[in-house]
């Protein structure tokens, strides 16, 4: 009989059920459905977006019960993530930002972090299986929608033909990446060997190539290379600390330093782009200037129109419809200033500290790989805060709970599989 990857504990009382459905299970299932919500419906039925908010609010309400009952544990990294949310909301209120803007940001951050945390703690293999199959279905359907409607299903608010089944094309790459994470982690638990998440990888490649999304192509190549290394290179290991270090160097040298990338022109030309990251370098410069004017608390969470208004007041370059700085770390500093960025960094630091205490294993390397690629994607896209915090919570929780240690696996599991591919990561 196959063991579940994780087991849910409640020292005070039995797990809370509604009928025959455990609340933590309902929370996980609804959360996965929320992650892959059909945003195109809002373009058919005006105001339908409120349904997704209600679904998210209901799911978060269930998650509160799960934590209160002790089925999942509130930790220091949760506290920091919550303080981060408080900081950007405070900045937004002080700046007079409309509530709908910062509420949207809160839902993304809280839903991803909470659902993944409860899912891994309480749902285990069942959660990964549900995430794998649900995400496979929806990203495949989205890819088909791009093939059936080559000129897009709908135009976005700027008039650009970008909307498909799950939403705007460029912003969907992170959801394809999340699907790859679900599939890979699930396959690691049910296969005798390290099996690559072929279905999700094919989907992200097809969608990125068909829509000519350079970030999707680059992320796909990096993921495939790292997955192959994890499978075939003996002793290959990647740590969250290394993932963060790579991104710190990239941010300081390329984004802040605005270094010339002429040496990489052949690579960019293959992707149909240029070495200023499709004019992103100009946006980064404008954003740094704006951050310097509001360094402590920033300007609060901002809509695309608000950011475009700031850019129009600062430049005549014509980059007026970008919607955000196209760098998540600049977006954080712009939304919440130094305060928010320090809290965001603290969540990453805690995850790295706990992971460094643990013995290296394949599941640990896989999460480090995803931290690396989500952070790299965030270097050139501006709305990935929730995904990085989500991975940080996952790394912290699994590191603390299992220590990824050989001794823990031998002690807690009847059988010990090499690299923890099928080991019981949590008891």
Tab-separated table of C-alpha atoms in Angstrom:
chain	number	residue	atom	x	y	z
A	1	UNK	CA	0.000	0.000	0.000
A	2	UNK	CA	1.420	3.334	-1.038
A	3	UNK	CA	1.998	5.833	1.710
A	4	UNK	CA	0.821	9.381	1.415
A	5	UNK	CA	3.631	11.870	1.078
A	6	UNK	CA	2.461	13.871	4.035
A	7	UNK	CA	0.066	13.346	6.907
A	8	UNK	CA	-2.095	15.905	8.616
A	9	UNK	CA	-1.863	16.174	12.393
A	10	UNK	CA	-4.262	17.527	14.953
A	11	UNK	CA	-3.148	17.127	18.542
A	12	UNK	CA	-6.212	18.736	20.071
A	13	UNK	CA	-9.034	17.066	18.138
A	14	UNK	CA	-9.916	14.989	15.091
A	15	UNK	CA	-9.869	16.649	11.682
A	16	UNK	CA	-12.953	18.725	11.067
A	17	UNK	CA	-15.343	17.333	8.446
A	18	UNK	CA	-18.426	18.583	6.654
A	19	UNK	CA	-20.370	15.420	5.936
A	20	UNK	CA	-17.734	13.056	4.606
A	21	UNK	CA	-15.473	15.763	3.155
A	22	UNK	CA	-12.584	16.974	5.277
A	23	UNK	CA	-12.372	20.776	5.358
A	24	UNK	CA	-8.674	20.797	4.484
A	25	UNK	CA	-9.470	18.669	1.400
A	26	UNK	CA	-12.246	21.036	0.328
A	27	UNK	CA	-9.894	23.978	0.845
A	28	UNK	CA	-7.235	22.346	-1.347
A	29	UNK	CA	-9.622	21.392	-4.150
A	30	UNK	CA	-11.292	24.798	-4.286
A	31	UNK	CA	-7.879	26.464	-4.127
A	32	UNK	CA	-6.581	24.524	-7.136
A	33	UNK	CA	-9.718	25.404	-9.096
A	34	UNK	CA	-9.198	29.055	-8.129
A	35	UNK	CA	-5.597	28.931	-9.387
A	36	UNK	CA	-6.847	27.811	-12.804
A	37	UNK	CA	-10.003	29.901	-12.925
A	38	UNK	CA	-11.378	30.722	-16.396
A	39	UNK	CA	-10.717	34.442	-16.551
A	40	UNK	CA	-12.108	34.666	-20.086
A	41	UNK	CA	-15.622	34.339	-18.625
A	42	UNK	CA	-15.337	37.914	-17.329
A	43	UNK	CA	-15.103	39.052	-20.960
A	44	UNK	CA	-18.372	37.265	-21.740
A	45	UNK	CA	-20.311	38.113	-18.579
A	46	UNK	CA	-19.533	41.598	-17.298
A	47	UNK	CA	-18.784	41.625	-13.573
A	48	UNK	CA	-18.352	37.849	-13.356
A	49	UNK	CA	-14.954	38.424	-11.693
A	50	UNK	CA	-16.795	38.838	-8.377
A	51	UNK	CA	-17.483	35.085	-8.475
A	52	UNK	CA	-13.745	34.351	-8.343
A	53	UNK	CA	-13.393	36.723	-5.380
A	54	UNK	CA	-16.230	34.966	-3.553
A	55	UNK	CA	-14.688	31.580	-4.264
A	56	UNK	CA	-11.330	32.824	-2.968
A	57	UNK	CA	-12.908	34.359	0.140
A	58	UNK	CA	-14.762	31.120	0.912
A	59	UNK	CA	-11.566	29.088	0.466
A	60	UNK	CA	-9.592	31.421	2.730
A	61	UNK	CA	-12.375	31.129	5.312
A	62	UNK	CA	-12.009	27.353	5.242
A	63	UNK	CA	-8.236	27.700	5.585
A	64	UNK	CA	-8.665	29.727	8.781
A	65	UNK	CA	-10.624	26.818	10.263
A	66	UNK	CA	-7.881	24.391	9.206
A	67	UNK	CA	-5.215	26.457	11.004
A	68	UNK	CA	-7.370	27.060	14.070
A	69	UNK	CA	-8.059	23.346	14.420
A	70	UNK	CA	-4.343	22.574	14.280
A	71	UNK	CA	-4.501	20.568	11.039
A	72	UNK	CA	-1.867	22.925	9.622
A	73	UNK	CA	0.652	24.965	11.557
A	74	UNK	CA	1.108	28.733	11.493
A	75	UNK	CA	4.866	29.414	11.332
A	76	UNK	CA	7.294	32.326	11.243
A	77	UNK	CA	7.325	32.399	7.450
A	78	UNK	CA	3.521	32.680	7.472
A	79	UNK	CA	3.819	35.593	9.903
A	80	UNK	CA	6.311	37.382	7.653
A	81	UNK	CA	4.148	36.830	4.578
A	82	UNK	CA	1.177	38.227	6.502
A	83	UNK	CA	3.217	41.261	7.628
A	84	UNK	CA	4.232	41.784	4.008
A	85	UNK	CA	0.546	41.911	3.060
A	86	UNK	CA	-0.140	44.356	5.889
A	87	UNK	CA	2.697	46.594	4.722
A	88	UNK	CA	1.499	46.898	1.131
A	89	UNK	CA	-2.108	47.394	2.243
A	90	UNK	CA	-0.983	50.140	4.645
A	91	UNK	CA	0.993	51.845	1.889
A	92	UNK	CA	-1.996	51.557	-0.434
A	93	UNK	CA	-4.418	53.083	2.064
A	94	UNK	CA	-2.018	55.938	2.819
A	95	UNK	CA	-1.621	56.571	-0.921
A	96	UNK	CA	-5.374	56.505	-1.488
A	97	UNK	CA	-5.288	53.425	-3.733
A	98	UNK	CA	-8.682	51.961	-4.584
A	99	UNK	CA	-9.485	48.938	-2.439
A	100	UNK	CA	-10.104	46.686	-5.438
A	101	UNK	CA	-6.446	47.057	-6.466
A	102	UNK	CA	-4.867	45.940	-3.196
A	103	UNK	CA	-7.568	43.347	-2.505
A	104	UNK	CA	-6.643	41.687	-5.797
A	105	UNK	CA	-2.995	41.569	-4.716
A	106	UNK	CA	-3.932	40.110	-1.321
A	107	UNK	CA	-6.001	37.324	-2.855
A	108	UNK	CA	-3.140	36.227	-5.104
A	109	UNK	CA	-0.593	36.123	-2.283
A	110	UNK	CA	-2.768	34.522	0.388
A	111	UNK	CA	-4.493	31.972	-1.833
A	112	UNK	CA	-1.311	30.559	-3.361
A	113	UNK	CA	0.631	30.406	-0.100
A	114	UNK	CA	-2.202	29.020	2.041
A	115	UNK	CA	-3.512	26.427	-0.422
A	116	UNK	CA	-0.053	25.035	-1.205
A	117	UNK	CA	0.845	24.928	2.491
A	118	UNK	CA	-2.345	23.148	3.562
A	119	UNK	CA	-2.215	20.903	0.511
A	120	UNK	CA	1.297	19.641	1.189
A	121	UNK	CA	0.723	19.308	4.928
A	122	UNK	CA	-2.715	17.735	4.880
A	123	UNK	CA	-3.446	16.513	1.383
A	124	UNK	CA	-0.123	14.911	0.543
A	125	UNK	CA	-0.133	12.638	-2.475
A	126	UNK	CA	-3.858	13.212	-3.025
A	127	UNK	CA	-3.295	16.966	-3.239
A	128	UNK	CA	-0.436	16.567	-5.726
A	129	UNK	CA	-2.526	14.170	-7.814
A	130	UNK	CA	-5.469	16.579	-7.905
A	131	UNK	CA	-3.173	19.480	-8.733
A	132	UNK	CA	-1.477	17.473	-11.458
A	133	UNK	CA	-4.640	16.358	-13.250
A	134	UNK	CA	-6.601	19.585	-12.830
A	135	UNK	CA	-3.718	21.766	-14.002
A	136	UNK	CA	-2.960	19.421	-16.925
A	137	UNK	CA	-6.584	19.672	-18.050
A	138	UNK	CA	-6.796	23.438	-17.864
A	139	UNK	CA	-3.433	24.319	-19.405
A	140	UNK	CA	-4.073	21.851	-22.235
A	141	UNK	CA	-7.481	23.447	-22.806
A	142	UNK	CA	-5.834	26.876	-22.754
A	143	UNK	CA	-3.215	25.780	-25.285
A	144	UNK	CA	-5.982	24.428	-27.528
A	145	UNK	CA	-7.816	27.755	-27.197
A	146	UNK	CA	-4.711	29.470	-28.569
A	147	UNK	CA	-4.650	27.067	-31.520
A	148	UNK	CA	-8.365	27.415	-32.238
A	149	UNK	CA	-8.321	31.224	-31.830
A	150	UNK	CA	-4.904	32.272	-33.227
A	151	UNK	CA	-5.884	35.949	-32.976
A	152	UNK	CA	-6.997	35.522	-29.340
A	153	UNK	CA	-10.456	34.904	-27.923
A	154	UNK	CA	-10.818	38.475	-26.638
A	155	UNK	CA	-8.979	41.796	-26.576
A	156	UNK	CA	-7.757	43.126	-23.239
A	157	UNK	CA	-8.525	46.580	-21.819
A	158	UNK	CA	-5.794	48.161	-23.959
A	159	UNK	CA	-7.241	46.638	-27.119
A	160	UNK	CA	-4.477	44.061	-27.525
A	161	UNK	CA	-5.489	40.553	-28.710
A	162	UNK	CA	-4.122	38.633	-25.745
A	163	UNK	CA	-6.981	36.920	-23.889
A	164	UNK	CA	-7.397	33.152	-23.996
A	165	UNK	CA	-9.267	30.604	-21.884
A	166	UNK	CA	-7.315	31.247	-18.655
A	167	UNK	CA	-6.592	34.922	-19.258
A	168	UNK	CA	-3.874	37.140	-20.716
A	169	UNK	CA	-1.219	35.177	-22.609
A	170	UNK	CA	1.967	36.675	-21.162
A	171	UNK	CA	0.775	36.406	-17.558
A	172	UNK	CA	-0.167	32.734	-17.982
A	173	UNK	CA	3.409	31.461	-18.114
A	174	UNK	CA	3.568	31.276	-14.296
A	175	UNK	CA	0.427	29.122	-14.256
A	176	UNK	CA	2.007	26.776	-16.778
A	177	UNK	CA	5.059	26.681	-14.475
A	178	UNK	CA	2.807	25.865	-11.516
A	179	UNK	CA	1.318	22.997	-13.551
A	180	UNK	CA	4.837	21.680	-14.204
A	181	UNK	CA	5.519	21.818	-10.449
A	182	UNK	CA	2.362	19.842	-9.654
A	183	UNK	CA	3.091	17.220	-12.299
A	184	UNK	CA	6.763	16.809	-11.400
A	185	UNK	CA	6.192	16.526	-7.643
A	186	UNK	CA	3.386	14.024	-8.213
A	187	UNK	CA	5.463	11.887	-10.566
A	188	UNK	CA	8.332	11.844	-8.085
A	189	UNK	CA	6.048	10.134	-5.595
A	190	UNK	CA	4.497	7.464	-7.822
A	191	UNK	CA	7.365	6.468	-10.110
A	192	UNK	CA	10.339	4.305	-9.344
A	193	UNK	CA	12.607	6.744	-11.213
A	194	UNK	CA	12.826	10.486	-11.685
A	195	UNK	CA	10.282	11.008	-14.502
A	196	UNK	CA	10.055	14.321	-16.345
A	197	UNK	CA	6.722	16.232	-16.451
A	198	UNK	CA	6.366	15.834	-20.215
A	199	UNK	CA	2.709	16.886	-20.571
A	200	UNK	CA	3.119	20.265	-18.878
A	201	UNK	CA	6.462	20.938	-20.570
A	202	UNK	CA	4.979	20.306	-24.015
A	203	UNK	CA	2.112	22.667	-23.183
A	204	UNK	CA	4.323	25.555	-22.079
A	205	UNK	CA	6.563	25.119	-25.142
A	206	UNK	CA	3.623	24.999	-27.561
A	207	UNK	CA	1.912	28.009	-26.022
A	208	UNK	CA	5.140	30.056	-25.808
A	209	UNK	CA	6.179	29.274	-29.369
A	210	UNK	CA	2.724	29.825	-30.824
A	211	UNK	CA	2.270	33.156	-29.018
A	212	UNK	CA	5.966	34.097	-29.381
A	213	UNK	CA	6.439	34.612	-25.632
A	214	UNK	CA	10.193	34.817	-25.114
A	215	UNK	CA	10.043	34.398	-21.335
A	216	UNK	CA	8.116	31.167	-21.722
A	217	UNK	CA	10.665	29.808	-24.180
A	218	UNK	CA	13.615	30.711	-21.967
A	219	UNK	CA	11.994	29.305	-18.814
A	220	UNK	CA	11.147	26.092	-20.667
A	221	UNK	CA	14.743	25.623	-21.806
A	222	UNK	CA	16.117	26.310	-18.311
A	223	UNK	CA	13.653	23.902	-16.709
A	224	UNK	CA	14.414	21.111	-19.159
A	225	UNK	CA	18.173	21.542	-18.678
A	226	UNK	CA	17.879	21.481	-14.885
A	227	UNK	CA	15.459	18.537	-14.889
A	228	UNK	CA	17.803	16.544	-17.119
A	229	UNK	CA	20.735	17.416	-14.833
A	230	UNK	CA	18.748	16.326	-11.761
A	231	UNK	CA	17.971	13.016	-13.440
A	232	UNK	CA	21.220	12.114	-15.184
A	233	UNK	CA	24.068	14.034	-13.510
A	234	UNK	CA	25.319	12.078	-10.530
A	235	UNK	CA	25.495	14.201	-7.383
A	236	UNK	CA	23.649	17.155	-8.955
A	237	UNK	CA	22.112	19.364	-6.293
A	238	UNK	CA	20.648	22.841	-6.234
A	239	UNK	CA	19.878	24.869	-3.116
A	240	UNK	CA	17.462	27.744	-2.497
A	241	UNK	CA	20.462	29.872	-1.430
A	242	UNK	CA	22.071	29.385	-4.835
A	243	UNK	CA	18.786	30.221	-6.571
A	244	UNK	CA	18.494	33.469	-4.610
A	245	UNK	CA	22.161	34.371	-5.176
A	246	UNK	CA	21.839	33.989	-8.954
A	247	UNK	CA	18.859	36.324	-8.933
A	248	UNK	CA	20.524	38.876	-6.654
A	249	UNK	CA	23.463	39.076	-9.064
A	250	UNK	CA	21.130	39.373	-12.072
A	251	UNK	CA	19.110	42.099	-10.384
A	252	UNK	CA	22.138	44.159	-9.331
A	253	UNK	CA	24.074	43.779	-12.575
A	254	UNK	CA	21.340	43.835	-15.223
A	255	UNK	CA	18.351	45.610	-13.666
A	256	UNK	CA	19.926	48.137	-11.295
A	257	UNK	CA	23.262	48.397	-13.100
A	258	UNK	CA	21.589	48.535	-16.516
A	259	UNK	CA	24.615	46.661	-17.881
A	260	UNK	CA	25.043	46.315	-21.594
A	261	UNK	CA	23.986	42.884	-22.782
A	262	UNK	CA	25.440	43.153	-26.267
A	263	UNK	CA	27.383	39.914	-25.822
A	264	UNK	CA	24.097	38.075	-25.617
A	265	UNK	CA	22.638	39.550	-28.816
A	266	UNK	CA	22.824	36.238	-30.755
A	267	UNK	CA	20.709	34.564	-28.068
A	268	UNK	CA	18.170	37.385	-28.035
A	269	UNK	CA	17.997	37.359	-31.839
A	270	UNK	CA	17.129	33.646	-31.766
A	271	UNK	CA	14.190	34.572	-29.549
A	272	UNK	CA	13.220	37.481	-31.777
A	273	UNK	CA	14.155	40.014	-29.102
A	274	UNK	CA	16.938	42.478	-28.285
A	275	UNK	CA	19.408	42.912	-25.445
A	276	UNK	CA	17.402	45.631	-23.666
A	277	UNK	CA	14.772	42.968	-22.915
A	278	UNK	CA	12.199	44.460	-25.287
A	279	UNK	CA	12.561	47.969	-23.840
A	280	UNK	CA	12.273	46.712	-20.275
A	281	UNK	CA	15.595	48.377	-19.427
A	282	UNK	CA	13.924	51.763	-19.952
A	283	UNK	CA	11.028	50.778	-17.698
A	284	UNK	CA	13.451	49.668	-14.999
A	285	UNK	CA	15.173	53.041	-15.109
A	286	UNK	CA	11.858	54.909	-14.826
A	287	UNK	CA	10.757	52.671	-11.963
A	288	UNK	CA	14.007	53.180	-10.033
A	289	UNK	CA	13.541	56.954	-10.337
A	290	UNK	CA	9.980	56.671	-9.055
A	291	UNK	CA	11.063	54.422	-6.169
A	292	UNK	CA	13.713	56.974	-5.165
A	293	UNK	CA	10.932	59.516	-4.717
A	294	UNK	CA	8.964	57.191	-2.386
A	295	UNK	CA	11.627	54.978	-0.782
A	296	UNK	CA	10.103	54.025	2.587
A	297	UNK	CA	6.491	53.034	1.859
A	298	UNK	CA	6.294	53.311	-1.921
A	299	UNK	CA	3.144	54.404	-3.720
A	300	UNK	CA	0.963	51.465	-2.663
A	301	UNK	CA	-0.420	48.742	-4.900
A	302	UNK	CA	-1.140	50.177	-8.303
A	303	UNK	CA	-3.295	49.393	-11.298
A	304	UNK	CA	-2.025	49.332	-14.864
A	305	UNK	CA	-3.609	52.737	-15.482
A	306	UNK	CA	-1.908	54.243	-12.427
A	307	UNK	CA	1.516	53.002	-13.496
A	308	UNK	CA	0.980	54.161	-17.055
A	309	UNK	CA	0.042	57.605	-15.752
A	310	UNK	CA	3.311	57.818	-13.802
A	311	UNK	CA	5.323	56.761	-16.839
A	312	UNK	CA	3.585	59.312	-19.054
A	313	UNK	CA	4.456	62.052	-16.568
A	314	UNK	CA	8.134	61.042	-16.561
A	315	UNK	CA	9.005	60.259	-20.180
A	316	UNK	CA	8.079	60.786	-23.801
A	317	UNK	CA	9.471	57.406	-24.877
A	318	UNK	CA	6.072	56.058	-25.862
A	319	UNK	CA	6.104	53.207	-23.316
A	320	UNK	CA	2.726	54.204	-21.962
A	321	UNK	CA	0.788	50.929	-21.931
A	322	UNK	CA	3.085	48.602	-20.043
A	323	UNK	CA	1.003	48.424	-16.842
A	324	UNK	CA	3.894	47.618	-14.476
A	325	UNK	CA	7.713	47.822	-14.248
A	326	UNK	CA	8.102	44.326	-15.732
A	327	UNK	CA	10.277	43.375	-12.787
A	328	UNK	CA	8.599	41.929	-9.698
A	329	UNK	CA	11.246	43.183	-7.264
A	330	UNK	CA	10.838	46.743	-8.535
A	331	UNK	CA	7.068	46.281	-8.289
A	332	UNK	CA	7.431	45.279	-4.623
A	333	UNK	CA	9.591	48.318	-3.835
A	334	UNK	CA	7.234	50.559	-5.754
A	335	UNK	CA	4.162	49.155	-3.986
A	336	UNK	CA	5.499	49.007	-0.439
A	337	UNK	CA	8.916	50.638	-0.414
A	338	UNK	CA	11.860	49.406	1.618
A	339	UNK	CA	9.545	48.060	4.337
A	340	UNK	CA	7.784	45.625	1.992
A	341	UNK	CA	10.999	44.609	0.244
A	342	UNK	CA	12.710	43.801	3.557
A	343	UNK	CA	9.769	41.603	4.605
A	344	UNK	CA	9.719	39.877	1.222
A	345	UNK	CA	13.476	39.244	1.507
A	346	UNK	CA	13.024	37.924	5.054
A	347	UNK	CA	10.614	35.240	3.820
A	348	UNK	CA	13.198	34.115	1.269
A	349	UNK	CA	15.955	34.226	3.885
A	350	UNK	CA	13.994	32.035	6.313
A	351	UNK	CA	13.354	29.474	3.575
A	352	UNK	CA	17.060	29.413	2.680
A	353	UNK	CA	18.154	29.066	6.324
A	354	UNK	CA	15.883	26.082	6.973
A	355	UNK	CA	16.806	24.419	3.675
A	356	UNK	CA	20.518	24.827	4.450
A	357	UNK	CA	20.014	22.922	7.706
A	358	UNK	CA	18.562	19.977	5.815
A	359	UNK	CA	20.350	17.190	4.021
A	360	UNK	CA	20.123	17.463	0.239
A	361	UNK	CA	17.498	15.374	-1.540
A	362	UNK	CA	15.727	15.268	-4.877
A	363	UNK	CA	12.489	16.911	-3.606
A	364	UNK	CA	14.628	19.688	-2.073
A	365	UNK	CA	16.491	20.169	-5.357
A	366	UNK	CA	13.216	20.263	-7.304
A	367	UNK	CA	11.810	23.031	-5.101
A	368	UNK	CA	15.094	24.955	-5.424
A	369	UNK	CA	14.850	24.627	-9.212
A	370	UNK	CA	11.368	26.100	-9.162
A	371	UNK	CA	12.451	28.901	-6.827
A	372	UNK	CA	15.211	29.714	-9.331
A	373	UNK	CA	12.931	29.800	-12.375
A	374	UNK	CA	10.076	31.653	-10.676
A	375	UNK	CA	12.576	34.284	-9.494
A	376	UNK	CA	14.150	34.511	-12.940
A	377	UNK	CA	10.749	34.935	-14.541
A	378	UNK	CA	10.070	37.682	-11.997
A	379	UNK	CA	13.114	39.588	-13.258
A	380	UNK	CA	11.304	40.441	-16.478
A	381	UNK	CA	7.658	40.294	-15.405
A	382	UNK	CA	6.115	42.479	-12.749
A	383	UNK	CA	3.378	40.469	-11.039
A	384	UNK	CA	5.025	37.302	-9.688
A	385	UNK	CA	5.217	38.162	-5.980
A	386	UNK	CA	2.637	35.554	-4.968
A	387	UNK	CA	4.451	32.707	-6.740
A	388	UNK	CA	7.812	33.424	-5.103
A	389	UNK	CA	6.260	33.679	-1.637
A	390	UNK	CA	4.375	30.437	-2.340
A	391	UNK	CA	7.599	28.559	-3.155
A	392	UNK	CA	9.283	30.083	-0.092
A	393	UNK	CA	6.486	28.805	2.156
A	394	UNK	CA	6.734	25.329	0.580
A	395	UNK	CA	10.518	25.162	1.035
A	396	UNK	CA	10.321	26.388	4.633
A	397	UNK	CA	7.500	24.046	5.588
A	398	UNK	CA	9.036	20.917	4.081
A	399	UNK	CA	12.488	21.711	5.472
A	400	UNK	CA	11.229	22.269	9.023
A	401	UNK	CA	8.807	19.380	8.961
A	402	UNK	CA	11.101	16.689	7.566
A	403	UNK	CA	14.596	18.162	7.648
A	404	UNK	CA	15.040	16.322	4.302
A	405	UNK	CA	17.425	14.143	6.290
A	406	UNK	CA	18.401	10.554	5.655
A	407	UNK	CA	18.033	9.728	9.327
A	408	UNK	CA	14.531	11.175	9.407
A	409	UNK	CA	13.487	9.157	6.369
A	410	UNK	CA	14.935	5.939	7.784
A	411	UNK	CA	13.305	6.555	11.133
A	412	UNK	CA	9.911	7.531	9.851
A	413	UNK	CA	9.429	5.356	6.784
A	414	UNK	CA	9.181	1.589	6.537
A	415	UNK	CA	11.289	1.659	3.358
A	416	UNK	CA	13.800	4.220	2.222
A	417	UNK	CA	14.027	5.046	-1.447
A	418	UNK	CA	17.101	6.639	-3.002
A	419	UNK	CA	16.995	10.456	-3.155
A	420	UNK	CA	13.620	10.451	-1.360
A	421	UNK	CA	11.773	9.873	-4.645
A	422	UNK	CA	9.085	7.888	-2.885
A	423	UNK	CA	9.994	8.458	0.682
A	424	UNK	CA	7.659	9.675	3.367
A	425	UNK	CA	8.653	13.320	3.622
A	426	UNK	CA	6.445	14.049	6.559
A	427	UNK	CA	4.794	12.163	9.315
